Short mmCIF file of C-alpha atoms in Angstrom, two decimals:
data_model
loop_
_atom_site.label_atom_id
_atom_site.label_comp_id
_atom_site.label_asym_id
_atom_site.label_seq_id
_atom_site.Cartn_x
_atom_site.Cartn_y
_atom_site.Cartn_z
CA UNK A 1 4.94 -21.49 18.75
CA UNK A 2 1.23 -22.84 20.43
CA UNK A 3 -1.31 -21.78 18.07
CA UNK A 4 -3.83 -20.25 19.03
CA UNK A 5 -1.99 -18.57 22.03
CA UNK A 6 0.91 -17.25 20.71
CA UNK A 7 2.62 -16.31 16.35
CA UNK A 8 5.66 -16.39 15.12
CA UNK A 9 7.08 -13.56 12.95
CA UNK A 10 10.37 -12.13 11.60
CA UNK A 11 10.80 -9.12 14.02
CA UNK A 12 13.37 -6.12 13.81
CA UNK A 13 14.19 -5.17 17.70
CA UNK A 14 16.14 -1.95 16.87
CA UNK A 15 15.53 1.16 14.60
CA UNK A 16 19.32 1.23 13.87
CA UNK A 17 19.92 -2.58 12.60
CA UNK A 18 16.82 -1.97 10.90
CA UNK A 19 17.36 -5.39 8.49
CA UNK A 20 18.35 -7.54 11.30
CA UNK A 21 15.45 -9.44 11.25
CA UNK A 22 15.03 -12.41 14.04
CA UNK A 23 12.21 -14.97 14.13
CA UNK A 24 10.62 -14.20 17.81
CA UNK A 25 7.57 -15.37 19.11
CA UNK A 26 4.27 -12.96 20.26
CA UNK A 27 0.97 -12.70 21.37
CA UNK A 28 -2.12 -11.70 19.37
CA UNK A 29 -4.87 -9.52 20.71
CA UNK A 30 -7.39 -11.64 22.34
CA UNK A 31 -10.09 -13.48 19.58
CA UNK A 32 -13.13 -11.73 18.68
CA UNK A 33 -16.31 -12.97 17.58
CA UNK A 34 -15.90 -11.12 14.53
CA UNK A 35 -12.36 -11.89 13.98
CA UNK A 36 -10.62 -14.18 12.03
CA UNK A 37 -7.77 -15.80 11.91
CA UNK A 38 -5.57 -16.25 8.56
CA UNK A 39 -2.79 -18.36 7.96
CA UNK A 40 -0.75 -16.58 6.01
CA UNK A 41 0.56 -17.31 2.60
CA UNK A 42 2.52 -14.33 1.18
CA UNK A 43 2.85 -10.70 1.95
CA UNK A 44 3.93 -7.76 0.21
CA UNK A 45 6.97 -5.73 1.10
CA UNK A 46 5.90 -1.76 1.08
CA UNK A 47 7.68 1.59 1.27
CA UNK A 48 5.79 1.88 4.32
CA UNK A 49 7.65 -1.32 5.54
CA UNK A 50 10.79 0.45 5.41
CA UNK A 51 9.83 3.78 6.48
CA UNK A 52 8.77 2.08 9.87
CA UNK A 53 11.72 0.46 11.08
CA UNK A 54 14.01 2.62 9.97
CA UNK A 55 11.84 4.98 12.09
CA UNK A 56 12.16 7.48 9.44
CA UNK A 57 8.26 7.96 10.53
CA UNK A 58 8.84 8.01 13.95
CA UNK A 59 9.27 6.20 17.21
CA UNK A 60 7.98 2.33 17.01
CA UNK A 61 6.92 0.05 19.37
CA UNK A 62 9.87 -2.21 19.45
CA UNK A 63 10.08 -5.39 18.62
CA UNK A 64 7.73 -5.12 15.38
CA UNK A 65 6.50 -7.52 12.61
CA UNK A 66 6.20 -5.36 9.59
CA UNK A 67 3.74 -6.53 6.65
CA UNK A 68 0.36 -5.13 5.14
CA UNK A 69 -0.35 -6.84 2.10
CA UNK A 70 -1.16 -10.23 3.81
CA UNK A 71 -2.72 -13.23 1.49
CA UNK A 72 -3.77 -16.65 3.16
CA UNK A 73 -6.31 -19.06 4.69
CA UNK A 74 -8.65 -18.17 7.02
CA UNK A 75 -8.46 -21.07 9.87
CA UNK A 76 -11.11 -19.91 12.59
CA UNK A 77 -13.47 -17.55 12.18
CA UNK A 78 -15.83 -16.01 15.14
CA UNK A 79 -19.38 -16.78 15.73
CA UNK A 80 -20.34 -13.26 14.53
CA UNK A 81 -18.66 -13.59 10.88
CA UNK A 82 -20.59 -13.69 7.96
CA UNK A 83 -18.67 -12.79 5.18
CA UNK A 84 -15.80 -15.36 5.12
CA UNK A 85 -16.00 -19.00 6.12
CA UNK A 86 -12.42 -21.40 7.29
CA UNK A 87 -10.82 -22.35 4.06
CA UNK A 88 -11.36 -18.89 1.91
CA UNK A 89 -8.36 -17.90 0.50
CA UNK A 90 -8.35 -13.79 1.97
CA UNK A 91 -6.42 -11.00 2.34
CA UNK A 92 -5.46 -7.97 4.70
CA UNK A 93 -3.92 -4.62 4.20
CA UNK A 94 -2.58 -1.25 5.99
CA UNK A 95 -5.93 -1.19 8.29
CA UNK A 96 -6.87 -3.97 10.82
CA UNK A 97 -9.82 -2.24 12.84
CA UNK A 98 -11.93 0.86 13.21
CA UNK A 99 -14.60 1.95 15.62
CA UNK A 100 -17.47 1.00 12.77
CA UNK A 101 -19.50 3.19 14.50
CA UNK A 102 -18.40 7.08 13.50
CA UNK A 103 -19.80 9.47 10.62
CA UNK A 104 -16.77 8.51 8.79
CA UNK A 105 -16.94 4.40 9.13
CA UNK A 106 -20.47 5.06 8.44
CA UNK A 107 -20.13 6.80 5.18
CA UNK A 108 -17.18 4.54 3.96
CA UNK A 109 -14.68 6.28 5.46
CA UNK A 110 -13.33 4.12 7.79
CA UNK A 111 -9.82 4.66 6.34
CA UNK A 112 -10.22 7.81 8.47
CA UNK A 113 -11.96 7.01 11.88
CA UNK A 114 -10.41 8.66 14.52
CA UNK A 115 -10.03 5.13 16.22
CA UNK A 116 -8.41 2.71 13.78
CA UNK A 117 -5.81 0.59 13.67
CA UNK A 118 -3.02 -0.28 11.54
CA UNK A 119 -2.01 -3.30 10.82
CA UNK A 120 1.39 -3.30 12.65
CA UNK A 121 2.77 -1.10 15.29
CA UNK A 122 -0.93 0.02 16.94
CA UNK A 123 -2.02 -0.45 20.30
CA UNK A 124 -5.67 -2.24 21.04
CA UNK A 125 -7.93 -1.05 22.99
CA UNK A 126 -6.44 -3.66 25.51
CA UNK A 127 -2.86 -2.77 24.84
CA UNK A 128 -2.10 -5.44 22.51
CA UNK A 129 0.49 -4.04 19.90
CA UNK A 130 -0.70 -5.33 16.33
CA UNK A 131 1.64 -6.52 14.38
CA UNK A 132 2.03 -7.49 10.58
CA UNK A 133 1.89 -9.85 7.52
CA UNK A 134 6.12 -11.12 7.90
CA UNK A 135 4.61 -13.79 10.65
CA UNK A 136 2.64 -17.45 10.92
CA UNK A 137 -0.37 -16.21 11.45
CA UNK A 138 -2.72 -12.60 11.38
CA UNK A 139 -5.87 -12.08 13.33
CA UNK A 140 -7.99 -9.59 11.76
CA UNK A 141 -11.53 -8.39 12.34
CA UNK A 142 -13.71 -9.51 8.86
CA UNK A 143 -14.52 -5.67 7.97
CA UNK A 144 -10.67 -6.01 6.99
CA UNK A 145 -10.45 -9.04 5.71
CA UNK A 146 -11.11 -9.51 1.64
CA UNK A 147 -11.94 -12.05 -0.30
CA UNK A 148 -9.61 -12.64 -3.01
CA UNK A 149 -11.01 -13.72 -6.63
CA UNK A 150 -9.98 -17.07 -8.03
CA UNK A 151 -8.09 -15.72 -11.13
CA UNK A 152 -6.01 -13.40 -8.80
CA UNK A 153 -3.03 -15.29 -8.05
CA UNK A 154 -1.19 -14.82 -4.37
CA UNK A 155 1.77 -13.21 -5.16
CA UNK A 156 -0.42 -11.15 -7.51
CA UNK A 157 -2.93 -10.33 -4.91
CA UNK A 158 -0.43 -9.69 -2.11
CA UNK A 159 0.90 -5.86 -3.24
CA UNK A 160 -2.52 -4.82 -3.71
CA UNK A 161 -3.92 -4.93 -0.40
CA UNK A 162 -1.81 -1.86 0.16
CA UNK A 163 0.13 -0.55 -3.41
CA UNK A 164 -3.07 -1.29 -4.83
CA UNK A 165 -5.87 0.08 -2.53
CA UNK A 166 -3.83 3.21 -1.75
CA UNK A 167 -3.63 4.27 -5.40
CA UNK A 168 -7.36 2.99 -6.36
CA UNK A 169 -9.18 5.01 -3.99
CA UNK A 170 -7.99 8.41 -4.75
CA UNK A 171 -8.19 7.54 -8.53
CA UNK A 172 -11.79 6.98 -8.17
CA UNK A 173 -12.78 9.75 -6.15
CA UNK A 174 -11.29 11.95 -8.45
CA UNK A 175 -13.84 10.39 -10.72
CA UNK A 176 -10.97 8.82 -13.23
CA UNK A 177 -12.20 7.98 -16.28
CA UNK A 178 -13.17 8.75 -19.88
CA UNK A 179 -12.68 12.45 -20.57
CA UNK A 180 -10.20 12.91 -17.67
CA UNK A 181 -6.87 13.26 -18.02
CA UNK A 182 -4.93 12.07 -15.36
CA UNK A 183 -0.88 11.78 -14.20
CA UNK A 184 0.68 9.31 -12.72
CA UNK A 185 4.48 10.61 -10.97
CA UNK A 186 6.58 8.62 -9.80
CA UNK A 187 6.61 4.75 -11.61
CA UNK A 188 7.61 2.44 -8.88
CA UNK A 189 5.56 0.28 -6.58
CA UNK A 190 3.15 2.40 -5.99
CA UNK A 191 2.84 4.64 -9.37
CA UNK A 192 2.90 1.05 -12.09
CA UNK A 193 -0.38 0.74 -9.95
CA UNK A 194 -1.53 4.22 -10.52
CA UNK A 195 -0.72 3.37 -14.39
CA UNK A 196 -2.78 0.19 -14.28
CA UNK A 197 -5.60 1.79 -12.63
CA UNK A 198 -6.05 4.94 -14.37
CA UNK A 199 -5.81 3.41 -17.77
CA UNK A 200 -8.65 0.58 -16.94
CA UNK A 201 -10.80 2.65 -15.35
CA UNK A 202 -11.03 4.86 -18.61
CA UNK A 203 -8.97 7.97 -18.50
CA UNK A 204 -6.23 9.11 -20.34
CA UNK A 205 -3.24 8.51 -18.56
CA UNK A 206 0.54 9.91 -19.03
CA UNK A 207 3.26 8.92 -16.90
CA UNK A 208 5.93 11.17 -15.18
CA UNK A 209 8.81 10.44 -13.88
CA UNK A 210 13.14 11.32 -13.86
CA UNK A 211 13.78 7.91 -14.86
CA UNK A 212 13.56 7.57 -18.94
CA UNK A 213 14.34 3.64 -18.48
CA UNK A 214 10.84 3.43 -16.89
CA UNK A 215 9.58 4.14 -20.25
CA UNK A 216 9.17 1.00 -21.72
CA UNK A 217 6.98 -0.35 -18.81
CA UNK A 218 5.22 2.80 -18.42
CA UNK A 219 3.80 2.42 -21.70
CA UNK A 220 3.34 -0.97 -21.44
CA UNK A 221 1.54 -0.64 -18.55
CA UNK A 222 -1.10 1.78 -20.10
CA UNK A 223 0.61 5.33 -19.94
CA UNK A 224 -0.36 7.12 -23.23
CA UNK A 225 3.03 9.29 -23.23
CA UNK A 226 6.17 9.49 -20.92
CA UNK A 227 7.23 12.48 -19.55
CA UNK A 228 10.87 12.84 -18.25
CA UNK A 229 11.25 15.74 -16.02
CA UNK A 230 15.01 15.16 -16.33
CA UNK A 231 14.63 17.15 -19.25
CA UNK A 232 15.52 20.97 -18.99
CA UNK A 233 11.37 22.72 -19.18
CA UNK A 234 10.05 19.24 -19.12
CA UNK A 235 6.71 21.09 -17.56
CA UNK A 236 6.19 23.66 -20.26
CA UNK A 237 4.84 21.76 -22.94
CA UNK A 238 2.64 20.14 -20.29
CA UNK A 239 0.81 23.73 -18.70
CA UNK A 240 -2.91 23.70 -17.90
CA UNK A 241 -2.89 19.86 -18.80
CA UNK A 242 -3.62 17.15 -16.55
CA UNK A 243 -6.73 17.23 -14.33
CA UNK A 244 -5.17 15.11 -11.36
CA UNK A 245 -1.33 14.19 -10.76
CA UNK A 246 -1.44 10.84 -8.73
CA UNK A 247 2.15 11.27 -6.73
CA UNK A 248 3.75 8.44 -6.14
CA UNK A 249 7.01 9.47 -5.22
CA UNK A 250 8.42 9.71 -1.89
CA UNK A 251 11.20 12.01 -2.66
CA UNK A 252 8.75 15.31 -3.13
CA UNK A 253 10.65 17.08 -0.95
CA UNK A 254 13.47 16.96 -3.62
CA UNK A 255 10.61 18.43 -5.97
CA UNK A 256 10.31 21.73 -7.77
CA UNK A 257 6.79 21.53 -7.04
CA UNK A 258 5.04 24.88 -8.83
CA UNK A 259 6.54 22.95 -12.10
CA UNK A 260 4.77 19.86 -11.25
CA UNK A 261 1.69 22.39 -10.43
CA UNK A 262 1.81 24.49 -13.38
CA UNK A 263 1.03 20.95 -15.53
CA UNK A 264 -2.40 21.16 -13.58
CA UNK A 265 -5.58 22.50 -15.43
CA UNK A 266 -7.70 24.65 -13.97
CA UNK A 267 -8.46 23.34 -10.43
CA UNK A 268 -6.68 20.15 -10.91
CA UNK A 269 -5.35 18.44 -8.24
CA UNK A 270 -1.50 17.54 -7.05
CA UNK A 271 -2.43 14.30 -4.54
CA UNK A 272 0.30 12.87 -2.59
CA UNK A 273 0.33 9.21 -1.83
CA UNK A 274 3.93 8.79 -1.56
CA UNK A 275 4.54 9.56 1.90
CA UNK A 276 8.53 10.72 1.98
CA UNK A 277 10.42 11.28 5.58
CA UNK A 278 11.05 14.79 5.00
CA UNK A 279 8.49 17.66 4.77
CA UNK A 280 7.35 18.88 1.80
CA UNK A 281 8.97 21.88 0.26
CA UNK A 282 8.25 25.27 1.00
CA UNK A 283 5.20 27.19 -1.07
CA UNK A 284 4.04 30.11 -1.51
CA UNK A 285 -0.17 30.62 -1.18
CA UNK A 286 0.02 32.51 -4.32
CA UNK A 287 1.47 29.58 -6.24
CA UNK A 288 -1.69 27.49 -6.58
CA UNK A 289 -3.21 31.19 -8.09
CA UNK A 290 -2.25 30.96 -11.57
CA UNK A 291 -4.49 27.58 -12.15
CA UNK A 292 -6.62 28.14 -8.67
CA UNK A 293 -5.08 24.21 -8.61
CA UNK A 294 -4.54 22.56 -4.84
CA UNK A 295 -2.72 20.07 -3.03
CA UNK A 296 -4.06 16.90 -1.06
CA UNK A 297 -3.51 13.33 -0.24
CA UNK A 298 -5.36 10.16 1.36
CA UNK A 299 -5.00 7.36 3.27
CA UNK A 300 -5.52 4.03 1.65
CA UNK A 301 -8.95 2.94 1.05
CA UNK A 302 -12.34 2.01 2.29
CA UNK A 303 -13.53 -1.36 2.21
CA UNK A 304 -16.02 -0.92 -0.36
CA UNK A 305 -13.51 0.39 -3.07
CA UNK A 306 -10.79 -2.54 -2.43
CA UNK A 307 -13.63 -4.79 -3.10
CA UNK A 308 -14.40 -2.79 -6.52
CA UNK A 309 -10.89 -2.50 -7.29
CA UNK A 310 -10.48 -6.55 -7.01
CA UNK A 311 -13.42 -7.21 -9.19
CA UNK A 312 -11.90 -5.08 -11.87
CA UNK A 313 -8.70 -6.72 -11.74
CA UNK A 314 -10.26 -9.66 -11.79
CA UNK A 315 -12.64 -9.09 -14.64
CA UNK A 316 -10.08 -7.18 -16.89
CA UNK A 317 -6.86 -9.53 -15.64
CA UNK A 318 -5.24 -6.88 -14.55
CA UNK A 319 -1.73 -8.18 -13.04
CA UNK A 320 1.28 -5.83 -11.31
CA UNK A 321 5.05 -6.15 -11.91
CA UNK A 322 6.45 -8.22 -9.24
CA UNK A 323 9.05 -10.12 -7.42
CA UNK A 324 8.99 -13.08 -5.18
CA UNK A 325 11.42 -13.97 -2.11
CA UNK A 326 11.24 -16.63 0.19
CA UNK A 327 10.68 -15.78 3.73
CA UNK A 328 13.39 -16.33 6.10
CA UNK A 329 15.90 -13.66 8.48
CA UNK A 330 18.03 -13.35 4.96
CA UNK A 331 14.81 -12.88 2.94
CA UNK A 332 13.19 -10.19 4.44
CA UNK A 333 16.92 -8.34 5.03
CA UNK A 334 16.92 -8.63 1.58
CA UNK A 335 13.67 -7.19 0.42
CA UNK A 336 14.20 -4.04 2.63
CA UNK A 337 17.41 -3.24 1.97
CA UNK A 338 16.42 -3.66 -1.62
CA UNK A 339 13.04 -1.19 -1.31
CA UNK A 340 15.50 1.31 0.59
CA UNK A 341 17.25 1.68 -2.59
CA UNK A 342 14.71 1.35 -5.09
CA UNK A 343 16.16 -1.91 -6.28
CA UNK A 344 12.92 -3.97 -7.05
CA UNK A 345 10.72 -4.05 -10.22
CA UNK A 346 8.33 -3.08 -8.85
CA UNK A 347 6.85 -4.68 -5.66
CA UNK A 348 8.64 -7.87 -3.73
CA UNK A 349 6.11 -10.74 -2.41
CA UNK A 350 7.40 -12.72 0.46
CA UNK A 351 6.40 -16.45 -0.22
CA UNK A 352 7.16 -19.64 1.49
CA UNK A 353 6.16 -19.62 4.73
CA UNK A 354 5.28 -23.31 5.07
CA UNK A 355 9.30 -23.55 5.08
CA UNK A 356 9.38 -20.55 7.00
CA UNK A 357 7.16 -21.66 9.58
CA UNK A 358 7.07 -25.37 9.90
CA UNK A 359 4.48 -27.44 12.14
CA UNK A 360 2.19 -24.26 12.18
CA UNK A 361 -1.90 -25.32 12.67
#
C-alpha cells in the first residue's frame, strides 16, 4: 500500500463466498479540494453490509469493501474545507457525495438527490467505484464527514453513522416527542436505536417484537411496555394505539401486516427502515381504510439531523449495545456470518486496524 495513491481493505470478490474476505489493494477516486481523507479507526458492521455481498440486493461491483459507519482521523484535508481540520477525530456513514446543488440537497434532503453516492459499491462521476469503512483509509467529501463529540467513544460512535442516523431521521420528522406515542418493531441493531431515540427525544415509546428475551433490554433501553406478537391476538389490545411504528425488521415480508396496521391510530404511520430481500407482502387498498393509516419508509438522514442526533447523545450520554472485533480476514468473516444470523447484541464494531494495517501514513 502507497498512501496517498492507493488503500488497503478487506474485500469479498464473489457474491457466493460472500465471508471470504481477502486484504487487496485499490484506488480511491481522485482528491478533491473539498475532500478529506480519514484514517480509519473502527467501523460498524450493518445489515446493509450483509445484504450487499450476499447480493441479496442485487448485482455488485465486484471486488467490494463493505463498511458505513466509519470513525477515524482526518489526515489531509482540501484547500476548500472548512469544517474539519487534520487531527479531528470524524466520522462517515451510508452517503459519501451528492450533487449539493438540487431542490432536495438544498432543502436538507440530500439523503435523496438524484445524484448521490453511497459509500461503497457507487460509481463517480469518473468511474471510480467507492468503496467502504473495512479498509486503511476513506476519502470523503466534508458535507459527509461529522465531527464526533469528545464524550462519544469510537466504538460507540461507529454504529451510529448508519444504525443511528437511519432511525433518527424518520423519528424526528414524525415529530417524536411528548404526547406522541410511538413503536419501535423489531429490537435489533437497528430498532435498540429506535428505543434510545424515541424515548430521549420525549415520546412514549413501546417496543414490539417476537422475541420475549428482548424484553429485559427493551425496557432497559427506554421502551415503556413490551409487546410480543408471538402471542395469539397480540394486536388487539393494541388497536387505534400508536401514532408511528418505526420498523426495524427485515423479515416484513414474513409479517401479517394489517395486524401490525390495525395498532395504528388514526392516520398513523407503518415506516419501514428495515430493508428485507424479499418484497413486502401483498395488501389490499382497502386495508389502510379502517384507520385511513399508510405505509412509508426513508433513507438515512440529512446532514443536519446526524449532527442533532450526536449532540443529543452527547448531551444526554446516550450509548448503544455493542460488540467489538478486531479487524482481520477471520474478523470480518466473523461479524457477517454472525449479522446473517442475528447472532450479535446488538451492533459489532470492527477495531484494530493499526494491527490490521501496519506502516499505514
Amino acid at each position: 500500500m502507497v498512501y496517498p495513491d492507493t488503500f488497503e481493505g478487506f474485500q469479498i470478490e464473489d457474491t457466493k463466498k460472500w465471508s471470504a474476505f481477502k486484504k487487496l489493494e485499490f484506488k480511491p477516486k481522485p482528491f478533491g479540494d473539498r475532500d478529506i481523507d480519514i484514517k480509519i479507526d473502527a467501523c460498524g458492521v450493518c445489515g446493509s453490509d450483509v445484504h450487499t455481498i450476499t447480493g441479496g440486493w442485487g448485482e455488485v461491483p465486484l471486488p467490494i469493501c463493505v463498511g458505513h459507519e466509519v470513525i477515524g482521523k482526518a489526515i489531509k484535508v482540501g484547500d476548500k474545507v472548512s469544517t474539519v481540520k487534520v487531527g479531528d477525530r470524524v466520522g462517515v456513514g451510508a452517503q459519501i457525495s451528492a450533487c449539493l446543488e438540487c431542490k432536495q440537497c438544498k432543502s436538507d434532503n440530500e439523503n435523496y438527490c438524484p445524484k448521490q453516492i453511497d459509500t461503497y459499491g457507487a460509481p463517480y462521476p469518473d468511474g471510480t467505484i467507492s468503496q467502504g469503512g473495512y479498509a486503511s483509509h476513506i476519502r470523503a467529501h466534508e458535507y459527509f464527514t461529522f465531527p464526533i463529540p469528545e464524550n462519544i467513544s469510537t466504538e460507540m460512535a461507529a454504529p451510529m453513522m448508519c444504525a443511528g442516523l437511519t432511525t433518527f431521521s424518520p423519528l424526528v420528522r414524525a415529530k417524536a416527542g411528548p404526547g406522541k406515542k410511538i413503536a419501535i418493531l423489531g429490537i435489533g441493531g437497528l430498532g435498540h436505536f429506535g428505543i434510545i431515540w424515541a424515548n430521549a427525544l420525549g415520546a412514549e415509546t413501546y417496543a414490539i417484537s417476537h422475541s420475549p428475551d428482548k424484553k429485559k433490554d427493551a425496557l432497559a433501553l427506554g421502551a415503556k411496555e413490551f409487546i410480543c406478537t408471538n402471542e395469539e391476538k397480540w394486536a388487539e389490545p393494541w388497536a387505534f394505539t400508536f401514532d408511528f411504528i418505526l420498523n426495524c425488521a427485515d423479515m416484513t415480508h414474513t409479517f401479517n401486516l394489517t395486524e401490525y396496521m390495525s395498532t395504528l391510530a388514526v392516520n398513523g404511520e407503518f415506516h419501514n427502515v428495515g430493508l428485507p430481500d424479499e418484497p413486502l407482502p401483498k395488501m389490499m387498498a382497502q386495508d389502510f381504510a379502517p384507520n385511513g393509516s399508510k405505509i412509508g419508509g426513508s433513507h438515512i438522514g440529512s446532514r443536519p439531523e446526524m449532527l442533532q442526533m450526536l449532540k443529543l447523545a452527547s448531551e444526554k450520554n446516550l450509548k448503544p449495545i455493542i460488540q467489538t472485533l478486531d479487524i482481520s480476514e477471520a474478523g470480518c468473516k466473523e461479524a457477517v456470518e454472525k449479522v446473517k444470523v442475528n447472532d450479535v447484541r446488538y451492533r459489532f464494531t470492527l477495531t484494530g486496524y493499526d494491527k490490521a494495517f501496519p506502516g499505514r501514513q
